[in-house]
């Protein structure tokens, strides 16, 4: 990408608004008017100089707006650079650009443009640019901050056609629906409801804590897809709600899919697991002093073939033409590093994307089909995974979540790569659940792979020290092996875990580079819930949840009754504050420590939700089997604190959370806020 040139016209000291979000004071209509007038003035100047006019582009305007708000917030132009704008343009597949901005520049648009033309005519009036983005902000003193970005679009590398139809279509594998349908027993439904209610109370707070825009969670129980829920946003900038059918880049989820494809070929006696792959692969081989004839499908699937992670050529091949698989293996992709064999095959475990790229080449050679076509016709369509593929077909593109970086900025919408088996999979929670259900299905049910070979994939492989099977990480949890895998690609993180003996599983997909933080908390809560099942009998789980809700309602009533006794209006519940209070109570219960809460992010979370709380009080109470009256009494006995916390007439909303630790201690968290 062509690097940008930045032009600065004037700088003035600016106040910093706490909370991390720039909130302009201007009327929106005035801002829109100024942007429109600035755009008109730019094109007028170009017309007068016989230069083609520019088209206003919404994506470029987002780049300009985001950048100028950052400048205003930081009170420094240093936060905007050629590299930072270049990165933002890259996310929208723009390959050239230039920008100008003005700070504390209170003149009219035409005056600003005249000055830009006078100083930067050669660049400002260049005919290589075809599109423009405009950004505008004001501080509370009505000082103007403006930016324009000129650019031209890059070449699209996205597919525009649907893949060919499968020659011998297989009837889709049957799968149940979701939302706790029969034949789940009432007792089991009650148990699962405890977990899903916890997610409903905690998930949004976890997303906010980790600065993750959105996520989807799916549960499989007794071999059935029983529940799924979406939280947050698929696009943080447009506040587009996340849905359970949103499609994510799930990266290394591709590896167990590739292993399943390999095992299908093994089950059909087309290959053996210990055959030298370079007996059939003749189009490429690694540069190495080791014996490549010791590289087998088994060793490729288990990461013991000798290919190191450092050689992996994948990710973000977003330029035209897209490199082929052979290109990337030969080092012609963006990383420019050819794949080599650095270790003796069969000796030790070394997680390797490159190894799975070689496995892909092997599958394509044996089948005579592209890897994408083979998996679609032999795995995805037979399982009814109609919105899953290794290419972003037009129908998949339309429903794709937007990835975000660690600061919440949109990432490239799509990663185009040739290394499909390593990290190219695109899927949704609902689609991937179909694959998981097939793995956990009744052994007597027709499947895409026999139960015997599914079990082999989940068995510790040779030379892995028990940590990996054939396409699965293996974790020991309370004596039970948990097959699992994570996925990481720019803007997305994914995680699934299976309990084959219990035919139970969880899937988490999130759309941020911070998603690992959220995903780990979700899975951690799942494991905690599983542990509690041995202590909570079926119907009791529902009763405990009813008791929890009753205590919360009762505590709020006790507080409001006391306010009424002091001629104060009642505190109203607020869903965001309730959620945050529950999150804090859960954190205390998880650590079994009253100091285990996290209030540091509360104000930021409220600001992120545009809820603008300017102050709050927090109080906690805890004790074994402590009920609402007991918690209230603890606070009531401290008259000074009670009056400060509960009898302040300036506070108007409340949130209450209650969670129980493994030792039976009830942790109450109360948040009282002033709007």
XYZ file of C-alpha atoms in Angstrom:
675
model
C 0.000 0.000 0.000
C 1.164 3.477 -0.850
C 2.036 5.372 2.294
C 0.080 8.464 3.153
C 1.207 12.040 3.421
C -0.183 14.049 6.299
C -0.609 17.845 6.269
C -1.180 19.844 9.465
C -2.406 23.398 9.281
C -2.838 24.687 12.847
C -2.796 23.324 16.383
C -4.453 24.572 19.584
C -4.588 23.116 23.116
C -7.808 21.179 23.744
C -9.406 19.799 26.931
C -9.573 16.037 27.423
C -12.976 14.510 28.155
C -12.697 11.694 30.691
C -14.164 8.317 29.925
C -12.437 7.705 26.632
C -15.226 8.783 24.303
C -15.311 12.106 22.488
C -18.716 13.686 22.829
C -19.000 16.701 20.505
C -21.172 19.563 21.592
C -22.273 20.675 18.155
C -25.721 20.194 16.749
C -25.695 17.353 14.251
C -27.332 19.421 11.567
C -24.590 22.042 11.839
C -21.921 19.349 11.564
C -23.584 17.834 8.519
C -23.851 21.251 6.925
C -20.180 21.992 7.477
C -19.140 18.594 6.059
C -21.308 19.168 2.997
C -19.932 22.663 2.446
C -16.357 21.451 2.860
C -16.943 18.659 0.321
C -18.452 21.164 -2.143
C -15.539 23.570 -1.669
C -12.982 20.835 -2.352
C -14.650 19.841 -5.618
C -15.075 23.463 -6.674
C -11.339 23.985 -6.265
C -10.636 20.894 -8.359
C -13.078 22.038 -11.080
C -11.407 25.427 -11.228
C -8.075 23.705 -11.786
C -9.396 21.251 -14.414
C -9.022 18.238 -12.114
C -11.741 15.529 -11.916
C -14.052 15.949 -8.943
C -14.141 13.487 -6.051
C -16.922 11.130 -4.945
C -17.912 11.218 -1.280
C -17.240 7.807 0.285
C -18.828 6.728 3.579
C -15.930 4.447 4.560
C -13.378 7.180 3.997
C -15.570 9.531 6.032
C -15.462 7.023 8.891
C -11.672 7.055 8.664
C -11.631 10.860 8.702
C -14.184 11.144 11.517
C -12.486 8.545 13.706
C -9.118 10.191 13.256
C -10.193 13.778 13.897
C -12.031 12.763 17.075
C -8.854 11.034 18.264
C -6.874 14.213 17.594
C -9.337 16.251 19.602
C -9.366 13.797 22.479
C -5.602 13.579 22.774
C -5.027 17.282 22.239
C -2.254 16.276 19.880
C -1.815 15.623 16.209
C 0.703 12.903 17.113
C -2.143 10.387 17.437
C -2.782 10.691 13.713
C -0.016 9.629 11.387
C 0.482 8.327 7.904
C 0.724 4.818 9.342
C -2.476 5.081 11.388
C -4.510 6.376 8.454
C -2.865 3.836 6.185
C -3.994 1.057 8.524
C -7.563 2.328 8.564
C -7.611 2.587 4.784
C -6.245 -0.938 4.553
C -9.247 -2.224 6.490
C -11.449 -0.987 3.667
C -9.170 -2.211 0.865
C -7.923 1.227 -0.185
C -4.393 1.280 -1.466
C -3.432 4.955 -1.701
C -4.299 8.091 0.144
C -3.450 11.512 1.495
C -4.984 13.590 4.260
C -5.175 17.112 5.675
C -6.621 18.364 8.897
C -7.071 21.593 10.829
C -7.388 22.149 14.564
C -9.022 25.191 16.173
C -9.775 26.337 12.665
C -12.878 28.510 12.932
C -13.026 29.781 9.396
C -15.526 28.840 6.739
C -14.988 25.792 4.498
C -14.031 27.805 1.441
C -11.332 29.669 3.373
C -9.869 26.403 4.649
C -9.774 24.860 1.181
C -8.189 27.978 -0.312
C -5.329 27.719 2.159
C -4.848 24.013 1.464
C -4.708 24.688 -2.278
C -2.231 27.525 -1.801
C 0.217 25.380 0.207
C -0.327 21.860 -1.159
C -1.643 22.327 -4.690
C 0.453 19.545 -6.223
C -0.942 16.913 -3.919
C -4.354 18.386 -3.135
C -5.204 18.709 -6.824
C -3.720 15.367 -7.906
C -5.817 13.387 -10.397
C -4.765 9.998 -8.941
C -7.435 10.286 -6.239
C -11.083 9.614 -6.984
C -12.836 9.573 -3.602
C -12.982 11.679 -0.450
C -13.948 11.278 3.192
C -14.783 14.220 5.478
C -14.567 14.382 9.272
C -15.738 17.167 11.605
C -15.861 17.657 15.369
C -16.169 20.441 17.894
C -15.202 20.837 21.518
C -17.348 22.489 24.159
C -15.834 25.846 23.253
C -17.109 25.397 19.680
C -13.610 25.083 18.245
C -13.707 23.231 14.927
C -11.648 20.172 14.067
C -11.799 19.011 10.489
C -10.144 16.402 8.302
C -10.394 15.190 4.740
C -8.963 11.968 3.348
C -8.411 11.498 -0.385
C -7.910 8.025 -1.747
C -8.666 5.561 -4.484
C -10.081 2.063 -4.039
C -7.928 -0.998 -4.291
C -8.690 -4.011 -6.427
C -11.284 -6.369 -5.020
C -10.142 -9.934 -4.470
C -13.456 -11.253 -3.196
C -15.169 -14.042 -5.113
C -18.184 -12.977 -7.088
C -19.676 -16.317 -8.058
C -21.169 -19.264 -6.216
C -19.155 -22.505 -6.049
C -20.107 -25.422 -8.318
C -22.807 -27.824 -7.172
C -21.755 -31.124 -5.612
C -21.934 -33.966 -8.141
C -23.429 -36.538 -5.768
C -25.274 -34.597 -3.113
C -25.863 -36.355 0.188
C -29.013 -35.823 2.219
C -28.270 -33.478 5.121
C -27.549 -35.145 8.442
C -30.562 -34.609 10.742
C -30.161 -32.151 13.613
C -32.520 -30.860 16.219
C -33.293 -27.201 16.654
C -32.397 -25.021 19.600
C -33.859 -23.318 22.657
C -34.072 -26.323 24.931
C -36.448 -28.467 22.948
C -37.636 -31.926 24.024
C -36.585 -34.677 24.592
C -34.566 -32.811 27.235
C -36.016 -33.652 30.628
C -37.520 -30.877 32.768
C -34.741 -31.436 35.301
C -32.016 -31.074 32.673
C -33.688 -28.008 31.194
C -33.713 -26.440 34.647
C -30.020 -27.168 35.045
C -29.128 -25.628 31.695
C -31.305 -22.611 32.421
C -29.100 -21.835 35.397
C -26.097 -21.592 33.060
C -27.862 -19.644 30.313
C -29.322 -17.198 32.828
C -25.819 -16.636 34.171
C -24.642 -15.829 30.651
C -27.549 -13.426 30.206
C -26.554 -11.610 33.387
C -22.793 -11.646 32.825
C -22.008 -11.743 29.100
C -22.568 -8.087 28.242
C -20.479 -6.971 31.194
C -17.691 -9.302 30.112
C -17.844 -7.915 26.580
C -17.608 -4.372 27.904
C -14.735 -5.287 30.225
C -12.733 -6.747 27.353
C -13.716 -4.070 24.784
C -15.274 -6.749 22.592
C -18.201 -5.512 20.457
C -20.096 -8.780 20.208
C -20.167 -12.551 20.521
C -22.328 -15.639 20.089
C -22.460 -18.614 22.473
C -23.862 -22.043 21.583
C -24.488 -25.112 23.778
C -24.819 -28.775 22.817
C -26.228 -31.136 25.447
C -26.894 -34.860 25.166
C -25.843 -34.632 21.541
C -28.414 -31.924 20.748
C -28.030 -28.257 19.892
C -30.118 -26.869 22.737
C -29.345 -23.165 23.097
C -27.678 -20.218 21.396
C -27.583 -16.510 22.223
C -26.031 -13.448 20.604
C -24.717 -10.517 22.639
C -23.554 -7.040 21.680
C -22.918 -5.823 18.162
C -21.701 -7.325 14.923
C -20.444 -3.841 13.959
C -19.544 -1.472 16.784
C -19.584 1.575 14.562
C -23.113 1.136 13.234
C -24.441 -0.626 16.375
C -25.730 -3.472 14.235
C -26.993 -6.134 16.668
C -25.224 -9.464 16.729
C -27.382 -12.450 15.734
C -26.863 -16.192 16.170
C -26.597 -16.715 12.410
C -23.746 -14.196 11.963
C -20.721 -15.661 10.190
C -17.223 -15.385 11.682
C -13.709 -16.102 10.547
C -12.890 -18.979 12.915
C -9.286 -19.520 11.786
C -7.856 -22.712 13.361
C -11.266 -24.341 13.665
C -10.197 -25.297 10.140
C -7.719 -27.852 11.484
C -10.189 -30.373 12.962
C -12.232 -29.979 9.765
C -9.154 -30.805 7.665
C -8.393 -33.751 9.941
C -11.941 -35.059 9.549
C -11.560 -34.832 5.758
C -8.309 -36.807 5.990
C -9.945 -39.434 8.205
C -12.747 -39.827 5.665
C -10.165 -40.724 3.038
C -8.602 -43.163 5.495
C -11.978 -44.750 6.308
C -12.632 -45.261 2.602
C -9.236 -46.979 2.215
C -8.057 -44.292 -0.201
C -5.050 -43.476 1.991
C -3.284 -44.891 5.017
C -2.371 -42.740 8.002
C 1.292 -43.765 7.922
C 1.910 -43.448 4.172
C 4.609 -41.005 3.007
C 2.666 -38.083 1.591
C 5.417 -37.271 -0.894
C 4.765 -40.564 -2.599
C 1.756 -38.833 -4.158
C 2.582 -35.108 -3.801
C 4.989 -34.179 -6.592
C 4.252 -30.472 -7.120
C 6.130 -29.239 -4.063
C 8.474 -30.350 -1.320
C 10.212 -28.493 1.519
C 13.882 -27.587 1.541
C 15.396 -29.701 4.295
C 18.139 -32.125 5.250
C 15.605 -34.404 6.953
C 13.927 -37.354 5.262
C 10.678 -36.022 3.827
C 9.438 -39.590 3.271
C 8.805 -39.763 7.012
C 6.101 -37.098 6.717
C 2.740 -38.868 6.994
C -0.917 -37.772 7.246
C -0.931 -38.859 10.911
C 2.053 -36.633 11.708
C 0.633 -33.687 9.796
C -2.665 -33.912 11.672
C -0.891 -34.205 15.056
C 1.690 -31.435 14.427
C 4.573 -33.892 14.692
C 5.744 -33.768 11.049
C 8.596 -31.362 11.759
C 7.110 -28.154 10.285
C 7.531 -25.205 12.664
C 4.959 -22.516 13.323
C 7.451 -19.842 12.343
C 7.211 -20.789 8.678
C 3.462 -20.318 8.509
C 2.675 -18.172 5.458
C -1.003 -17.475 6.191
C -3.196 -14.448 7.026
C -4.384 -11.324 5.305
C -3.419 -12.065 1.764
C -5.669 -9.179 0.783
C -4.094 -8.186 -2.473
C -4.720 -9.087 -6.050
C -4.087 -11.606 -7.369
C -4.505 -13.763 -4.276
C -1.489 -16.081 -3.923
C -2.106 -19.773 -4.555
C -1.309 -22.473 -2.019
C 1.910 -23.276 -3.883
C 2.765 -19.566 -3.882
C 2.517 -19.372 -0.107
C 4.416 -22.633 0.424
C 7.178 -21.235 -1.801
C 7.275 -17.936 0.063
C 5.500 -15.750 -2.488
C 2.796 -14.545 -0.098
C 2.932 -11.416 2.043
C 5.282 -12.960 4.596
C 7.716 -13.936 1.877
C 9.061 -16.994 3.741
C 9.189 -20.408 2.140
C 8.057 -23.354 4.239
C 10.936 -25.508 5.452
C 11.210 -28.691 7.491
C 13.224 -27.815 10.596
C 12.775 -30.915 12.746
C 12.895 -34.688 12.431
C 9.382 -36.001 11.640
C 7.722 -38.021 14.379
C 9.917 -36.841 17.241
C 8.164 -33.889 18.909
C 5.036 -31.703 18.881
C 5.271 -28.243 17.249
C 1.989 -26.509 16.421
C 2.245 -25.636 12.750
C -0.066 -23.820 10.361
C 2.369 -24.697 7.606
C 1.945 -28.396 8.350
C -1.785 -28.111 7.729
C -1.133 -26.247 4.480
C 0.911 -29.271 3.404
C -1.968 -31.518 4.544
C -4.292 -29.468 2.327
C -1.978 -30.009 -0.638
C -2.020 -33.742 0.099
C -5.845 -33.888 0.227
C -6.159 -31.942 -3.029
C -3.643 -34.239 -4.725
C -5.377 -37.434 -3.585
C -8.934 -36.306 -4.366
C -8.256 -34.273 -7.499
C -10.525 -31.571 -6.032
C -9.928 -28.265 -4.372
C -9.937 -28.488 -0.601
C -12.909 -26.119 -0.439
C -14.980 -28.207 -2.843
C -14.113 -31.496 -1.138
C -15.082 -30.315 2.350
C -18.239 -28.612 1.101
C -19.519 -31.739 -0.667
C -18.351 -34.330 1.883
C -18.731 -32.526 5.209
C -20.634 -29.251 5.102
C -23.567 -30.100 2.831
C -24.089 -33.618 4.290
C -24.334 -31.992 7.741
C -26.614 -29.199 6.547
C -23.904 -26.539 7.090
C -25.171 -24.442 4.215
C -23.607 -21.161 5.390
C -20.119 -22.558 5.992
C -17.279 -22.459 3.512
C -13.616 -21.684 3.054
C -14.447 -18.948 0.577
C -16.557 -15.922 1.220
C -19.279 -16.595 -1.269
C -21.615 -13.677 -1.970
C -24.327 -15.120 0.304
C -21.830 -15.530 3.157
C -20.391 -12.041 2.718
C -23.816 -10.522 3.280
C -24.107 -11.981 6.778
C -20.510 -11.659 7.963
C -19.694 -10.037 11.310
C -17.161 -7.200 11.297
C -13.879 -7.891 13.060
C -12.352 -5.280 15.396
C -8.882 -4.555 16.731
C -7.962 -4.151 20.411
C -9.184 -0.542 20.411
C -12.508 -1.343 18.786
C -11.612 -0.163 15.274
C -13.005 -2.211 12.365
C -10.555 -4.646 10.810
C -10.495 -5.897 7.229
C -13.904 -7.320 6.625
C -12.572 -10.459 4.983
C -9.311 -12.387 5.039
C -8.566 -13.935 1.668
C -5.957 -16.670 1.792
C -4.926 -19.882 0.128
C -4.045 -21.716 3.361
C -7.592 -22.938 3.917
C -6.896 -26.027 6.025
C -4.814 -23.987 8.457
C -7.112 -21.051 9.101
C -9.574 -20.254 6.319
C -12.919 -21.467 7.704
C -15.939 -19.131 7.758
C -18.947 -20.306 9.761
C -21.645 -19.441 12.297
C -22.367 -20.896 15.723
C -25.488 -22.613 14.415
C -23.639 -24.172 11.480
C -20.612 -25.265 13.489
C -22.945 -26.799 16.069
C -24.099 -29.199 13.358
C -20.536 -30.464 12.992
C -20.164 -30.802 16.767
C -23.466 -32.681 17.014
C -22.215 -35.122 14.369
C -19.077 -35.772 16.450
C -21.153 -36.383 19.586
C -23.929 -38.355 17.898
C -25.170 -41.790 18.772
C -22.600 -44.295 17.427
C -25.365 -46.161 15.619
C -26.505 -43.083 13.681
C -25.210 -42.681 10.079
C -22.517 -40.045 10.113
C -19.789 -38.395 8.070
C -17.243 -40.515 9.962
C -17.477 -43.665 12.053
C -17.550 -43.434 15.840
C -14.336 -45.453 15.966
C -12.413 -42.952 13.861
C -13.943 -39.958 15.632
C -12.628 -41.467 18.852
C -9.193 -41.907 17.255
C -9.113 -38.196 16.414
C -9.691 -37.446 20.119
C -6.994 -39.831 21.348
C -3.566 -38.427 22.320
C -1.266 -38.799 19.346
C 2.244 -40.160 19.436
C 5.016 -37.697 20.330
C 2.565 -34.990 21.513
C 2.976 -35.606 25.252
C -0.791 -36.084 25.433
C -1.645 -32.503 24.475
C -2.930 -33.065 20.925
C -4.881 -35.670 18.970
C -5.652 -35.553 15.255
C -6.919 -31.986 14.824
C -7.812 -31.423 18.508
C -6.077 -30.033 21.534
C -6.652 -32.384 24.481
C -7.114 -31.071 28.031
C -7.541 -33.189 31.150
C -10.414 -31.884 33.281
C -11.294 -33.811 36.420
C -10.049 -37.014 34.824
C -11.980 -36.497 31.576
C -10.288 -35.648 28.276
C -11.709 -32.466 26.734
C -11.044 -32.113 22.976
C -10.959 -28.447 22.081
C -9.550 -25.837 19.756
C -9.175 -22.099 19.564
C -9.117 -19.875 16.507
C -7.359 -16.554 16.014
C -7.448 -14.373 12.916
C -7.288 -10.566 12.677
C -10.454 -9.199 14.292
C -11.892 -12.557 15.441
C -11.382 -15.124 18.198
C -13.132 -18.497 18.573
C -13.180 -21.376 21.066
C -14.942 -24.721 21.366
C -14.725 -27.517 23.917
C -16.254 -30.999 23.851
C -17.109 -33.514 26.553
C -17.573 -36.640 24.423
C -18.544 -38.940 27.300
C -21.308 -36.533 28.336
C -22.109 -35.594 24.715
C -21.863 -31.983 25.821
C -20.099 -29.009 24.198
C -19.769 -25.238 24.097
C -18.904 -22.902 21.198
C -17.935 -19.225 21.543
C -17.312 -16.837 18.642
C -16.315 -13.179 19.172
C -15.447 -10.333 16.802
C -12.413 -8.675 18.363
C -8.699 -9.173 18.883
C -9.626 -9.032 22.587
C -12.045 -11.903 22.165
C -9.816 -14.443 23.894
C -10.453 -12.668 27.218
C -14.210 -12.964 26.774
C -14.100 -16.505 25.397
C -12.060 -17.775 28.343
C -14.547 -16.319 30.839
C -17.455 -17.946 29.013
C -15.776 -21.360 28.948
C -14.626 -20.931 32.541
C -18.207 -20.329 33.629
C -19.243 -23.436 31.687
C -16.684 -25.581 33.497
C -17.725 -24.118 36.848
C -21.335 -24.989 36.052
C -20.366 -28.545 35.088
C -18.546 -28.929 38.396
C -21.629 -27.792 40.305
C -23.856 -30.394 38.659
C -22.488 -33.037 40.971
C -23.616 -30.940 43.922
C -26.943 -29.600 42.588
C -29.717 -32.087 41.897
C -31.805 -31.464 38.797
C -34.933 -29.785 40.121
C -32.963 -28.026 42.862
C -31.129 -25.968 40.276
C -34.339 -24.204 39.276
C -35.286 -23.728 42.901
C -31.925 -22.113 43.661
C -32.355 -19.716 40.774
C -35.847 -18.768 42.000
C -34.392 -18.201 45.475
C -31.644 -15.997 44.019
C -34.118 -13.821 42.145
C -36.379 -13.607 45.209
C -33.502 -12.347 47.365
C -32.583 -9.712 44.784
C -36.178 -8.456 44.555
C -36.540 -8.493 48.331
C -33.332 -6.531 48.897
C -34.408 -3.803 46.478
C -37.773 -3.604 48.253
C -36.134 -3.291 51.681
C -33.946 -0.450 50.459
C -36.856 1.389 48.862
C -39.032 0.895 51.955
C -36.388 2.630 54.035
C -36.172 5.448 51.489
C -39.950 5.853 51.704
C -39.661 6.129 55.495
C -37.349 9.087 54.856
C -39.669 10.714 52.276
C -37.396 9.788 49.385
C -38.516 8.427 45.985
C -37.759 4.776 45.214
C -34.617 3.724 43.345
C -35.530 2.331 39.933
C -33.860 -0.754 38.501
C -31.775 -0.342 35.371
C -30.849 -3.294 33.164
C -27.280 -2.111 32.585
C -26.635 -1.458 36.259
C -28.297 -4.758 37.223
C -26.058 -6.561 34.782
C -22.917 -4.914 36.112
C -23.891 -5.625 39.719
C -24.427 -9.286 38.820
C -21.062 -9.399 37.074
C -19.345 -8.052 40.183
C -21.120 -10.523 42.456
C -20.102 -13.351 40.139
C -16.475 -12.235 40.220
C -16.523 -12.253 44.015
C -18.121 -15.698 44.084
C -15.630 -17.072 41.558
C -12.683 -15.959 43.715
C -14.626 -16.538 46.965
C -13.346 -13.145 48.099
C -15.244 -9.907 48.692
C -12.281 -8.074 47.171
C -12.688 -10.011 43.915
C -14.924 -7.430 42.292
C -13.942 -5.132 39.443
C -15.344 -1.609 39.524
C -12.611 0.054 37.543
C -14.398 -0.397 34.272
C -17.916 0.459 35.418
C -17.861 4.126 34.390
C -16.262 3.262 31.049
C -18.822 0.531 30.410
C -21.679 2.906 31.102
C -20.131 5.528 28.845
C -19.640 2.952 26.099
C -23.359 2.228 26.320
C -24.047 5.968 26.006
C -25.675 5.871 29.427
C -23.720 8.798 30.865
C -23.724 8.102 34.629
C -21.709 10.761 36.400
C -21.315 9.082 39.776
C -22.080 5.883 41.662
C -21.820 4.107 45.006
C -20.953 0.452 45.467
C -21.494 -1.820 48.440
C -21.047 -5.549 49.039
C -22.260 -8.019 51.651
C -21.414 -11.687 52.015
C -22.031 -14.653 54.230
C -22.919 -18.328 54.163
C -26.557 -18.694 53.056
C -26.994 -14.924 53.640
C -30.509 -13.809 52.669
C -31.735 -10.356 51.593
C -32.766 -9.332 55.117
C -29.383 -10.338 56.479
C -27.531 -8.324 53.836
C -29.753 -5.319 54.498
C -29.125 -5.563 58.221
C -25.358 -5.535 57.704
C -25.622 -2.230 55.886
C -28.327 -0.797 58.175
C -26.168 -1.259 61.264
C -23.602 1.132 59.793
C -25.790 4.251 60.025
C -23.356 6.697 58.458
C -22.582 4.513 55.461
C -26.209 3.484 55.066
C -27.337 7.102 54.915
C -24.609 7.973 52.450
C -25.334 4.989 50.244
C -29.084 4.479 50.350
C -30.574 7.758 51.603
C -28.941 10.191 49.196
C -31.773 11.935 47.354
C -29.567 12.659 44.339
C -29.350 8.979 43.384
C -32.163 7.506 41.350
C -31.297 4.024 39.995
C -30.078 0.729 41.438
C -28.612 -2.604 40.397
C -28.329 -5.689 42.616
C -26.405 -8.888 41.937
C -26.234 -12.141 43.884
C -23.972 -15.144 43.281
C -23.033 -18.143 45.414
C -19.486 -19.468 45.671
C -18.551 -23.126 45.645
C -18.218 -22.951 49.452
C -21.828 -21.775 49.825
C -21.115 -18.078 50.499
C -23.663 -15.621 49.062
C -22.093 -12.481 47.606
C -24.346 -9.440 47.153
C -23.259 -6.464 45.050
C -25.239 -3.218 44.975
C -24.653 -0.333 42.579
C -26.531 2.922 43.080
C -26.158 5.550 40.382
C -26.952 9.136 39.617
C -27.912 9.808 35.997
